Amino acid sequence: MTSTVVLGMQWGDEGKGKIVDLICPAFDAVVRYQGGDNAGHTVKFGDRHFALHLVPSGILHPGKSCVLGNGMVVRPAALFEELDGLAASGVDAGGRLFVSRRAHAILPPHLELDAAREAAAGDGKIGTTVRGIGPAYENKAARLGLRLGDLASAALEERLAPLLDHLGGELERLGRPRPDGAALLDACRGWAASLDPLLADTAYLLNDWLDDGRSLLFEGAQGALLDLDHGTYPFVTSSSTTTAGAGVGTGVPPGRIDGVLGILKAYTTRVGTGPFVTELEEDHGEFLRRRGNEVGTTTGRPRRCGWLDAVAARYAVMVNGVDAVALTKMDVLDTLDEIRICVAYRIDGEERRQVPATVEELGRAEPVYRTLPGWRSDTVGTVDFDRLPAAARSYVAAIEEEVGAPAAIVSSGPRREETILRPGAALERLLPAGAVASVRAAIGG
Ligand code: GDP
Ligand code: IMO
Ligand code: MG
């Protein structure tokens, strides 16, 4: 077992950063494969707190190699800001961060267009992070985009012209100024010079590392229900967030990916618009938001909250091939009398156990709940599964049954050490040989 994907099974913010940080000491390198700085991955240990957007969460571990794969979209200025912030916190990424020459560049007009479209859409807006993600991926698919490796091209001016023409046209239609081509050309040249020491042909690098017997941890961003193909389209992000995206987004072929750890929050959150079957509007939603500190890491927006949607999670297990789940934020439910899991949707009077393809149908879905008793005691920091209250263990068992995958990790707080690693084959399968013991030792369990 050498390469494992960690990805979100819901609408993002499941706690991917925490889990990647926890298990990455067992791997030689951590690799992002899609998305850009729309991601916000929080890592906490001791009294330290980091929010990572582009750089893999593995960067916080001294000496760990980190890769930004070809499937990503990267705003150069955002990357430099993040690296400066890390350096100011004593984290030196020098010589161990490798950025794909094939990753696409997000340029300032992409952000302007993202914002202009959202403003023009009014109530119909997607609620994007306004990081230019959608426009950059569109230009990639339209074969107009610039890759990071192109920024140093002698033909940059000619390459930039059709892109600016296209973006300028749409900005103008939306009542915004056209981009200043000369200023952008200068900026691109500056970014090219700063990026030069970081750029690499990362598909070769990663496959060479695997040939040498090294192990890779792929860090997904967003979540399965935000996937461009499998998510709640059009209220999705513009990349492939699912396991298959790790192959496309890195050049590591699917056959070299050995296992998938799905991160599942014990309830559901969503930022931005789009259908949300289990959303809680009133006291309970506010309760989860407050107790779970559900505020966007990237945009500071309050997250919409609701009960766990096992129909969606079961679908995420299927489309990702999830081998085991890391269940996070169960401690947020500690004080509740009862807890609900949505096990089916009722749509137009019919009970269904599959996620419908259209948002119109999903918007009409009523949740069918299974209700479980709460445990009404403090579980924060629990490290031993057997020490969880019986009702909490039953909640975990119900989730395993409903989503169809074992919970190999149960997270009992935001910090590394607040984690239950469950003994057994599920976790052994996902970590390199002998690594479970070292991860356990690292967190003092
Ligand atoms: P990501 O985008 O999937 O990495 O998740 P975010 O970092 O955006 O959001 C997850 C939030 O939950 C962060 O503030 C984490 O510190 C926090 N968190 C992660 N696991 C747990 C947990 O088990 N319990 C609690 N209370 N907080 C957690
Ligand atoms: P992490 O990696 C939660 C959401 C946005 C919006 C939709 C499209 O921290 O889990 P985009 O800017 O990508 O075009 O926005 O996707 N979104 C996220 N929601 N967590 C994220 O990342 C997200 N990245 C994008 O809120 O609904
Ligand atoms: Mg996040």
Short mmCIF file of C-alpha atoms and ligand atoms in Angstrom, two decimals:
data_model
loop_
_atom_site.label_atom_id
_atom_site.label_comp_id
_atom_site.label_asym_id
_atom_site.label_seq_id
_atom_site.Cartn_x
_atom_site.Cartn_y
_atom_site.Cartn_z
CA MET A 1 0.00 0.00 0.00
CA THR A 2 1.76 3.14 -1.12
CA SER A 3 -0.72 5.71 -2.34
CA THR A 4 -3.89 6.85 -0.66
CA VAL A 5 -6.45 9.51 -1.54
CA VAL A 6 -8.05 11.58 1.21
CA LEU A 7 -11.14 13.40 0.02
CA GLY A 8 -14.33 15.06 1.19
CA MET A 9 -17.58 13.05 1.00
CA GLN A 10 -19.98 15.97 1.34
CA TRP A 11 -19.94 19.64 0.28
CA GLY A 12 -16.44 20.43 1.56
CA ASP A 13 -15.08 21.44 4.97
CA GLU A 14 -15.33 17.90 6.33
CA GLY A 15 -11.98 18.19 8.12
CA LYS A 16 -9.65 17.03 5.33
CA GLY A 17 -6.85 19.29 6.55
CA LYS A 18 -6.92 17.80 10.03
CA ILE A 19 -6.83 14.22 8.79
CA VAL A 20 -4.14 14.83 6.15
CA ASP A 21 -1.98 16.51 8.80
CA LEU A 22 -2.58 13.56 11.12
CA ILE A 23 -1.64 10.73 8.78
CA CYS A 24 0.87 12.40 6.46
CA PRO A 25 3.91 11.51 8.59
CA ALA A 26 3.34 7.95 7.28
CA PHE A 27 3.75 9.11 3.65
CA ASP A 28 6.70 10.51 1.70
CA ALA A 29 4.79 13.25 -0.12
CA VAL A 30 1.43 15.04 -0.07
CA VAL A 31 -0.17 15.97 -3.39
CA ARG A 32 -3.06 18.30 -4.28
CA TYR A 33 -4.74 17.34 -7.57
CA GLN A 34 -7.58 19.79 -8.24
CA GLY A 35 -9.10 23.07 -7.22
CA GLY A 36 -7.19 26.14 -6.19
CA ASP A 37 -7.32 28.66 -3.37
CA ASN A 38 -11.07 28.16 -3.06
CA ALA A 39 -10.04 25.46 -0.57
CA GLY A 40 -9.49 26.28 3.08
CA HIS A 41 -7.97 23.45 5.11
CA THR A 42 -7.50 24.02 8.81
CA VAL A 43 -4.77 22.36 10.83
CA LYS A 44 -4.46 22.76 14.59
CA PHE A 45 -1.90 21.34 16.95
CA GLY A 46 -0.76 22.57 20.32
CA ASP A 47 -1.63 26.27 20.30
CA ARG A 48 -0.92 26.63 16.58
CA HIS A 49 -3.53 27.20 13.91
CA PHE A 50 -3.01 27.19 10.14
CA ALA A 51 -5.42 27.74 7.23
CA LEU A 52 -4.03 26.33 3.98
CA HIS A 53 -5.51 27.18 0.59
CA LEU A 54 -3.17 26.01 -2.16
CA VAL A 55 -0.29 24.34 -0.41
CA PRO A 56 -0.87 20.75 0.79
CA SER A 57 -1.38 20.36 4.53
CA GLY A 58 1.78 18.19 4.61
CA ILE A 59 3.88 21.37 4.37
CA LEU A 60 3.63 21.80 8.15
CA HIS A 61 5.75 18.67 8.64
CA PRO A 62 9.43 19.56 8.29
CA GLY A 63 11.05 17.88 5.29
CA LYS A 64 7.81 16.53 3.82
CA SER A 65 7.63 16.90 0.02
CA CYS A 66 4.52 18.63 -1.30
CA VAL A 67 3.20 18.78 -4.84
CA LEU A 68 0.63 20.95 -6.62
CA GLY A 69 -0.55 18.75 -9.49
CA ASN A 70 -1.46 19.60 -13.07
CA GLY A 71 -5.19 19.45 -12.30
CA MET A 72 -5.00 22.52 -10.11
CA VAL A 73 -5.66 26.14 -10.98
CA VAL A 74 -3.16 28.42 -9.29
CA ARG A 75 -3.21 32.15 -8.78
CA PRO A 76 0.50 32.94 -8.54
CA ALA A 77 0.03 35.87 -6.17
CA ALA A 78 -2.05 33.67 -3.84
CA LEU A 79 0.69 31.04 -3.81
CA PHE A 80 3.38 33.59 -2.92
CA GLU A 81 1.20 35.14 -0.21
CA GLU A 82 0.60 31.73 1.30
CA LEU A 83 4.29 30.83 1.21
CA ASP A 84 5.18 34.18 2.80
CA GLY A 85 2.62 33.56 5.52
CA LEU A 86 4.04 30.11 6.18
CA ALA A 87 7.58 31.47 6.27
CA ALA A 88 6.48 34.13 8.78
CA SER A 89 5.15 31.28 10.94
CA GLY A 90 8.48 29.47 10.72
CA VAL A 91 7.46 26.97 8.01
CA ASP A 92 10.10 26.79 5.31
CA ALA A 93 8.84 25.21 2.08
CA GLY A 94 12.18 25.71 0.32
CA GLY A 95 13.29 22.83 -1.88
CA ARG A 96 10.34 20.58 -1.06
CA LEU A 97 7.43 22.22 -2.86
CA PHE A 98 6.93 21.21 -6.49
CA VAL A 99 4.35 22.91 -8.70
CA SER A 100 3.23 21.44 -12.00
CA ARG A 101 4.15 23.36 -15.14
CA ARG A 102 0.83 22.08 -16.51
CA ALA A 103 -1.35 23.57 -13.77
CA HIS A 104 -3.41 26.46 -15.12
CA ALA A 105 -2.89 30.05 -14.06
CA ILE A 106 -5.68 32.06 -12.48
CA LEU A 107 -5.22 35.66 -13.56
CA PRO A 108 -6.85 38.80 -12.08
CA PRO A 109 -9.54 39.00 -14.83
CA HIS A 110 -10.70 35.50 -13.82
CA LEU A 111 -11.51 36.83 -10.36
CA GLU A 112 -13.17 39.92 -11.78
CA LEU A 113 -15.33 37.79 -14.05
CA ASP A 114 -16.26 35.41 -11.23
CA ALA A 115 -17.40 38.41 -9.15
CA ALA A 116 -19.19 40.12 -12.05
CA ARG A 117 -21.16 36.98 -12.92
CA GLU A 118 -22.15 36.36 -9.33
CA ALA A 119 -23.34 39.96 -8.98
CA ALA A 120 -25.30 39.73 -12.23
CA ALA A 121 -26.93 36.41 -11.25
CA GLY A 122 -28.62 37.90 -8.17
CA ASP A 123 -30.59 35.20 -6.36
CA GLY A 124 -29.52 32.62 -8.94
CA LYS A 125 -25.87 32.95 -8.00
CA ILE A 126 -23.80 29.88 -7.13
CA GLY A 127 -22.22 31.50 -4.11
CA THR A 128 -18.68 30.86 -5.33
CA THR A 129 -15.60 31.73 -3.34
CA VAL A 130 -14.90 34.41 -6.00
CA ARG A 131 -11.40 33.07 -6.51
CA GLY A 132 -11.77 32.84 -10.31
CA ILE A 133 -11.96 29.05 -10.22
CA GLY A 134 -14.85 28.57 -12.69
CA PRO A 135 -13.56 31.02 -15.34
CA ALA A 136 -10.03 29.53 -15.17
CA TYR A 137 -11.26 25.95 -15.66
CA GLU A 138 -13.57 27.11 -18.48
CA ASN A 139 -10.65 28.70 -20.31
CA LYS A 140 -8.65 25.50 -19.79
CA ALA A 141 -11.42 23.42 -21.40
CA ALA A 142 -11.78 25.97 -24.20
CA ARG A 143 -8.00 25.66 -24.84
CA LEU A 144 -7.51 29.36 -24.22
CA GLY A 145 -5.90 29.13 -20.80
CA LEU A 146 -2.30 29.73 -19.80
CA ARG A 147 -0.44 27.10 -17.87
CA LEU A 148 2.07 28.14 -15.22
CA GLY A 149 4.84 26.90 -17.50
CA ASP A 150 3.56 29.17 -20.30
CA LEU A 151 4.11 32.32 -18.26
CA ALA A 152 7.82 32.20 -19.13
CA SER A 153 7.14 31.63 -22.84
CA ALA A 154 8.74 33.92 -25.38
CA ALA A 155 5.35 33.86 -27.10
CA LEU A 156 3.50 34.97 -23.94
CA GLU A 157 2.10 38.11 -25.52
CA GLU A 158 0.56 36.17 -28.43
CA ARG A 159 -0.76 33.50 -26.04
CA LEU A 160 -2.29 36.08 -23.73
CA ALA A 161 -4.04 38.07 -26.48
CA PRO A 162 -6.91 35.65 -27.34
CA LEU A 163 -7.48 34.91 -23.65
CA LEU A 164 -7.76 38.60 -22.77
CA ASP A 165 -9.94 39.21 -25.78
CA HIS A 166 -12.32 36.50 -24.61
CA LEU A 167 -12.36 37.57 -20.95
CA GLY A 168 -12.54 41.28 -21.88
CA GLY A 169 -15.58 40.65 -24.06
CA GLU A 170 -17.55 39.05 -21.25
CA LEU A 171 -16.41 41.60 -18.66
CA GLU A 172 -17.52 44.39 -20.95
CA ARG A 173 -20.93 42.79 -21.49
CA LEU A 174 -21.28 42.72 -17.69
CA GLY A 175 -20.43 46.42 -17.49
CA ARG A 176 -16.87 45.96 -16.22
CA PRO A 177 -13.66 47.37 -17.68
CA ARG A 178 -11.55 45.26 -20.01
CA PRO A 179 -8.27 44.03 -18.49
CA ASP A 180 -5.15 46.11 -19.06
CA GLY A 181 -3.12 43.83 -21.36
CA ALA A 182 0.24 45.57 -20.91
CA ALA A 183 0.03 45.55 -17.11
CA LEU A 184 -0.99 41.89 -17.12
CA LEU A 185 1.86 40.95 -19.43
CA ASP A 186 4.33 42.57 -17.04
CA ALA A 187 2.75 40.88 -14.06
CA CYS A 188 2.90 37.48 -15.79
CA ARG A 189 6.60 37.93 -16.49
CA GLY A 190 7.20 38.76 -12.84
CA TRP A 191 5.26 35.69 -11.68
CA ALA A 192 7.13 33.51 -14.17
CA ALA A 193 10.45 34.54 -12.64
CA SER A 194 9.25 33.89 -9.07
CA LEU A 195 7.64 30.58 -10.01
CA ASP A 196 10.68 29.28 -11.87
CA PRO A 197 12.38 27.54 -8.91
CA LEU A 198 9.10 25.82 -7.95
CA LEU A 199 7.99 24.47 -11.32
CA ALA A 200 8.48 20.82 -12.19
CA ASP A 201 7.14 18.12 -14.49
CA THR A 202 5.30 16.65 -11.57
CA ALA A 203 3.80 13.60 -13.37
CA TYR A 204 7.35 12.33 -13.98
CA LEU A 205 8.39 13.25 -10.47
CA LEU A 206 5.48 11.41 -8.83
CA ASN A 207 5.78 8.29 -10.96
CA ASP A 208 9.54 8.21 -10.35
CA TRP A 209 8.92 8.45 -6.62
CA LEU A 210 6.47 5.55 -6.82
CA ASP A 211 9.05 3.54 -8.83
CA ASP A 212 11.48 4.17 -5.96
CA GLY A 213 8.97 2.73 -3.48
CA ARG A 214 7.90 6.06 -2.01
CA SER A 215 4.35 6.58 -0.80
CA LEU A 216 1.97 9.36 -1.80
CA LEU A 217 -0.94 10.93 0.00
CA PHE A 218 -3.38 12.75 -2.29
CA GLU A 219 -5.20 15.63 -0.59
CA GLY A 220 -8.58 16.32 -2.15
CA ALA A 221 -10.19 19.73 -1.92
CA GLN A 222 -13.95 20.50 -1.80
CA GLY A 223 -16.13 17.38 -1.67
CA ALA A 224 -17.88 14.71 -3.73
CA LEU A 225 -21.16 16.62 -3.94
CA LEU A 226 -19.28 19.64 -5.33
CA ASP A 227 -17.69 17.52 -8.11
CA LEU A 228 -18.29 18.95 -11.58
CA ASP A 229 -19.76 15.64 -12.85
CA HIS A 230 -21.07 13.90 -9.76
CA GLY A 231 -22.14 16.81 -7.62
CA THR A 232 -25.31 18.88 -7.41
CA TYR A 233 -24.75 20.55 -10.79
CA PRO A 234 -24.76 23.49 -11.45
CA PHE A 235 -24.17 24.27 -7.75
CA VAL A 236 -20.73 22.70 -7.84
CA THR A 237 -17.11 23.70 -8.25
CA SER A 238 -15.47 23.34 -11.67
CA SER A 239 -13.07 20.46 -10.99
CA SER A 240 -13.11 16.69 -10.44
CA THR A 241 -12.98 16.37 -6.68
CA THR A 242 -13.50 12.60 -6.69
CA THR A 243 -10.92 9.78 -6.68
CA ALA A 244 -10.68 9.67 -10.47
CA GLY A 245 -9.64 13.34 -10.36
CA ALA A 246 -6.49 12.31 -8.51
CA GLY A 247 -5.39 10.37 -11.60
CA VAL A 248 -6.26 13.06 -14.11
CA GLY A 249 -4.93 15.82 -11.89
CA THR A 250 -1.48 14.31 -11.26
CA GLY A 251 -0.59 11.90 -14.07
CA VAL A 252 -0.43 9.04 -11.58
CA PRO A 253 -2.50 6.34 -13.28
CA PRO A 254 -5.56 4.96 -11.44
CA GLY A 255 -3.89 1.55 -11.03
CA ARG A 256 -1.22 3.13 -8.83
CA ILE A 257 -3.80 4.49 -6.41
CA ASP A 258 -4.24 1.93 -3.68
CA GLY A 259 -6.88 3.21 -1.33
CA VAL A 260 -9.37 5.94 -0.52
CA LEU A 261 -10.11 7.48 2.86
CA GLY A 262 -13.34 9.48 2.75
CA ILE A 263 -13.76 12.32 5.23
CA LEU A 264 -17.29 12.53 6.56
CA LYS A 265 -18.54 15.15 8.97
CA ALA A 266 -21.02 13.75 11.51
CA TYR A 267 -23.56 16.27 10.19
CA THR A 268 -23.75 18.29 6.97
CA THR A 269 -22.61 21.78 6.05
CA ARG A 270 -22.68 23.67 2.82
CA VAL A 271 -21.43 27.14 1.82
CA GLY A 272 -22.98 28.80 -1.16
CA THR A 273 -26.35 28.10 -2.74
CA GLY A 274 -27.85 24.86 -4.06
CA PRO A 275 -30.17 22.16 -2.73
CA PHE A 276 -29.59 20.87 0.80
CA VAL A 277 -32.14 18.21 1.76
CA THR A 278 -31.30 17.99 5.46
CA GLU A 279 -30.79 21.70 6.08
CA LEU A 280 -31.93 22.94 9.48
CA GLU A 281 -33.25 26.46 9.34
CA GLU A 282 -33.89 27.30 12.94
CA ASP A 283 -32.48 26.54 16.36
CA HIS A 284 -30.69 23.33 15.43
CA GLY A 285 -28.97 24.89 12.41
CA GLU A 286 -27.79 27.80 14.54
CA PHE A 287 -26.73 25.37 17.27
CA LEU A 288 -24.52 23.39 14.86
CA ARG A 289 -23.12 26.56 13.32
CA ARG A 290 -22.14 27.93 16.70
CA ARG A 291 -20.91 24.76 18.37
CA GLY A 292 -19.19 23.51 15.22
CA ASN A 293 -17.75 26.95 14.51
CA GLU A 294 -19.11 26.61 10.99
CA VAL A 295 -17.70 29.67 9.30
CA GLY A 296 -15.94 29.44 5.93
CA THR A 297 -12.14 29.14 6.21
CA THR A 298 -11.65 30.94 2.88
CA THR A 299 -14.51 33.43 2.71
CA GLY A 300 -15.64 33.85 6.33
CA ARG A 301 -19.25 33.12 5.29
CA PRO A 302 -21.50 31.28 7.77
CA ARG A 303 -21.99 27.69 6.63
CA ARG A 304 -25.49 26.28 6.20
CA CYS A 305 -25.95 23.33 8.58
CA GLY A 306 -28.11 20.23 8.78
CA TRP A 307 -28.29 16.57 9.73
CA LEU A 308 -26.08 13.94 8.15
CA ASP A 309 -27.28 13.00 4.68
CA ALA A 310 -26.47 9.29 4.33
CA VAL A 311 -28.04 9.13 0.85
CA ALA A 312 -25.41 11.58 -0.37
CA ALA A 313 -22.65 9.90 1.67
CA ARG A 314 -23.53 6.47 0.26
CA TYR A 315 -23.28 7.95 -3.22
CA ALA A 316 -19.88 9.44 -2.30
CA VAL A 317 -18.70 6.00 -1.14
CA MET A 318 -19.74 4.57 -4.51
CA VAL A 319 -18.32 7.18 -6.90
CA ASN A 320 -15.05 7.44 -4.98
CA GLY A 321 -14.54 3.80 -4.04
CA VAL A 322 -14.18 4.84 -0.41
CA ASP A 323 -12.46 2.04 1.54
CA ALA A 324 -12.93 3.61 4.94
CA VAL A 325 -14.26 6.77 6.48
CA ALA A 326 -12.74 9.26 8.90
CA LEU A 327 -15.75 10.55 10.83
CA THR A 328 -15.16 14.09 12.07
CA LYS A 329 -16.81 16.55 14.47
CA MET A 330 -18.95 14.05 16.32
CA ASP A 331 -18.13 16.00 19.48
CA VAL A 332 -20.22 18.88 18.10
CA LEU A 333 -23.30 16.69 18.72
CA ASP A 334 -22.33 15.97 22.36
CA THR A 335 -25.20 17.85 24.01
CA LEU A 336 -28.09 16.79 21.76
CA ASP A 337 -30.99 14.65 23.03
CA GLU A 338 -31.53 13.06 19.66
CA ILE A 339 -29.68 12.93 16.41
CA ARG A 340 -30.99 12.26 12.94
CA ILE A 341 -29.56 10.60 9.85
CA CYS A 342 -31.28 11.00 6.50
CA VAL A 343 -31.49 7.48 5.06
CA ALA A 344 -33.76 8.11 2.05
CA TYR A 345 -35.39 10.92 0.10
CA ARG A 346 -39.12 11.21 -0.50
CA ILE A 347 -39.59 12.78 -3.92
CA ASP A 348 -43.10 13.28 -5.36
CA GLY A 349 -44.43 10.74 -2.86
CA GLU A 350 -41.88 8.08 -3.73
CA GLU A 351 -39.12 6.93 -1.37
CA ARG A 352 -35.71 6.85 -3.03
CA ARG A 353 -32.28 5.80 -1.85
CA GLN A 354 -30.34 7.32 -4.74
CA VAL A 355 -29.27 10.91 -5.34
CA PRO A 356 -31.36 12.24 -8.25
CA ALA A 357 -29.51 13.76 -11.18
CA THR A 358 -31.31 17.08 -11.33
CA VAL A 359 -31.32 19.87 -8.79
CA GLU A 360 -35.05 20.32 -9.43
CA GLU A 361 -35.76 16.80 -8.13
CA LEU A 362 -33.26 17.18 -5.31
CA GLY A 363 -34.91 20.48 -4.41
CA ARG A 364 -38.24 18.65 -3.98
CA ALA A 365 -36.74 15.87 -1.85
CA GLU A 366 -37.99 15.50 1.72
CA PRO A 367 -35.64 13.75 4.12
CA VAL A 368 -36.63 10.37 5.57
CA TYR A 369 -34.91 10.23 8.95
CA ARG A 370 -33.64 7.52 11.21
CA THR A 371 -33.56 8.99 14.73
CA LEU A 372 -31.00 7.92 17.29
CA PRO A 373 -30.60 8.87 20.94
CA GLY A 374 -27.90 11.41 21.79
CA TRP A 375 -25.17 10.62 24.34
CA ARG A 376 -25.29 13.93 26.21
CA SER A 377 -21.75 13.82 27.49
CA ASP A 378 -18.43 15.36 26.62
CA THR A 379 -16.43 13.33 24.10
CA VAL A 380 -13.86 16.00 23.14
CA GLY A 381 -10.38 14.55 23.07
CA THR A 382 -11.41 10.90 23.38
CA VAL A 383 -8.67 8.66 21.93
CA ASP A 384 -10.09 5.23 22.70
CA PHE A 385 -13.23 4.10 20.86
CA ASP A 386 -14.36 1.95 23.76
CA ARG A 387 -14.42 5.04 25.97
CA LEU A 388 -17.07 6.71 23.85
CA PRO A 389 -20.56 6.54 25.39
CA ALA A 390 -22.63 3.61 24.11
CA ALA A 391 -25.01 5.93 22.22
CA ALA A 392 -22.05 7.56 20.42
CA ARG A 393 -20.73 4.12 19.42
CA SER A 394 -24.22 3.27 18.16
CA TYR A 395 -24.26 6.47 16.11
CA VAL A 396 -20.97 5.43 14.48
CA ALA A 397 -22.35 1.94 13.79
CA ALA A 398 -25.51 3.41 12.25
CA ILE A 399 -23.44 5.62 9.95
CA GLU A 400 -21.26 2.68 8.89
CA GLU A 401 -24.39 0.71 8.10
CA GLU A 402 -26.11 3.51 6.20
CA VAL A 403 -23.14 4.68 4.14
CA GLY A 404 -21.63 1.25 3.55
CA ALA A 405 -18.05 1.82 4.74
CA PRO A 406 -16.23 1.29 8.05
CA ALA A 407 -15.23 4.27 10.20
CA ALA A 408 -11.48 3.68 10.64
CA ILE A 409 -10.89 7.07 12.28
CA VAL A 410 -13.19 9.03 14.56
CA SER A 411 -12.09 12.61 15.16
CA SER A 412 -12.95 13.92 18.62
CA GLY A 413 -11.73 17.50 18.28
CA PRO A 414 -9.84 19.80 15.92
CA ARG A 415 -6.36 18.93 17.18
CA ARG A 416 -4.11 16.12 15.99
CA GLU A 417 -4.14 14.41 19.34
CA GLU A 418 -7.96 14.51 19.57
CA THR A 419 -8.39 11.42 17.42
CA ILE A 420 -9.50 7.81 17.73
CA LEU A 421 -7.60 5.41 15.44
CA ARG A 422 -9.65 2.25 15.38
CA PRO A 423 -7.62 -0.92 15.31
CA GLY A 424 -8.31 -3.23 12.39
CA ALA A 425 -7.79 -3.93 8.76
CA ALA A 426 -9.54 -0.82 7.38
CA LEU A 427 -6.83 1.59 8.53
CA GLU A 428 -3.94 -0.84 7.94
CA ARG A 429 -5.03 -0.98 4.30
CA LEU A 430 -4.82 2.78 3.86
CA LEU A 431 -1.44 3.47 5.44
CA PRO A 432 2.00 2.17 4.46
CA ALA A 433 3.07 -1.00 6.28
CA GLY A 434 3.66 -0.45 9.98
CA ALA A 435 2.50 3.16 9.88
CA VAL A 436 -0.57 2.88 12.11
CA ALA A 437 1.66 2.42 15.15
CA SER A 438 3.78 5.45 14.26
CA VAL A 439 0.75 7.69 13.69
CA ARG A 440 -0.63 6.48 17.02
CA ALA A 441 2.66 7.20 18.73
CA ALA A 442 2.88 10.67 17.14
CA ILE A 443 -0.44 11.67 18.69
CA GLY A 444 0.33 9.99 21.98
CA GLY A 445 -2.47 7.41 21.65
P1 GDP B 1 -11.46 21.01 5.26
O1 GDP B 1 -11.72 22.07 4.24
O2 GDP B 1 -12.12 19.72 4.90
O3 GDP B 1 -10.01 20.84 5.58
O4 GDP B 1 -12.18 21.51 6.60
P2 GDP B 1 -12.11 23.00 7.24
O5 GDP B 1 -10.75 23.17 7.85
O6 GDP B 1 -12.57 24.01 6.27
O7 GDP B 1 -13.23 22.91 8.34
C1 GDP B 1 -13.19 21.95 9.35
C2 GDP B 1 -13.20 22.66 10.71
O8 GDP B 1 -13.50 21.73 11.73
C3 GDP B 1 -11.85 23.25 11.08
O9 GDP B 1 -12.07 24.40 11.83
C4 GDP B 1 -11.22 22.16 11.94
O10 GDP B 1 -10.26 22.68 12.86
C5 GDP B 1 -12.42 21.62 12.65
N1 GDP B 1 -12.37 20.19 13.02
C6 GDP B 1 -11.84 19.15 12.32
N2 GDP B 1 -12.11 17.98 12.96
C7 GDP B 1 -12.82 18.30 14.06
C8 GDP B 1 -13.44 17.52 15.10
O11 GDP B 1 -13.40 16.30 15.12
N3 GDP B 1 -14.12 18.21 16.05
C9 GDP B 1 -14.22 19.56 16.05
N4 GDP B 1 -14.90 20.14 17.01
N5 GDP B 1 -13.66 20.33 15.09
C10 GDP B 1 -12.99 19.69 14.10
P1 IMO B 2 -12.56 22.90 1.05
O1 IMO B 2 -11.41 22.27 0.30
C1 IMO B 2 -16.68 24.29 0.90
C2 IMO B 2 -18.10 25.89 -2.91
C3 IMO B 2 -18.48 27.35 -2.95
C4 IMO B 2 -19.60 27.30 -3.98
C5 IMO B 2 -19.11 26.27 -4.98
C6 IMO B 2 -18.40 26.86 -6.18
O2 IMO B 2 -12.15 23.84 2.11
O3 IMO B 2 -13.52 21.85 1.49
P2 IMO B 2 -15.99 27.93 -6.51
O4 IMO B 2 -15.36 29.12 -5.87
O5 IMO B 2 -15.24 26.66 -6.29
O6 IMO B 2 -16.33 28.14 -7.97
O7 IMO B 2 -17.41 27.79 -5.76
O8 IMO B 2 -18.18 25.44 -4.25
N1 IMO B 2 -16.74 25.60 -2.43
C7 IMO B 2 -16.46 25.10 -1.22
N2 IMO B 2 -17.28 24.82 -0.19
N3 IMO B 2 -15.38 24.01 0.99
C8 IMO B 2 -14.55 24.25 -0.05
O9 IMO B 2 -13.26 23.86 -0.07
C9 IMO B 2 -15.07 24.87 -1.21
N4 IMO B 2 -14.56 25.27 -2.39
C10 IMO B 2 -15.58 25.71 -3.13
O10 IMO B 2 -18.92 27.80 -1.69
O11 IMO B 2 -20.77 26.77 -3.37
MG MG B 3 -12.46 24.03 4.14
#
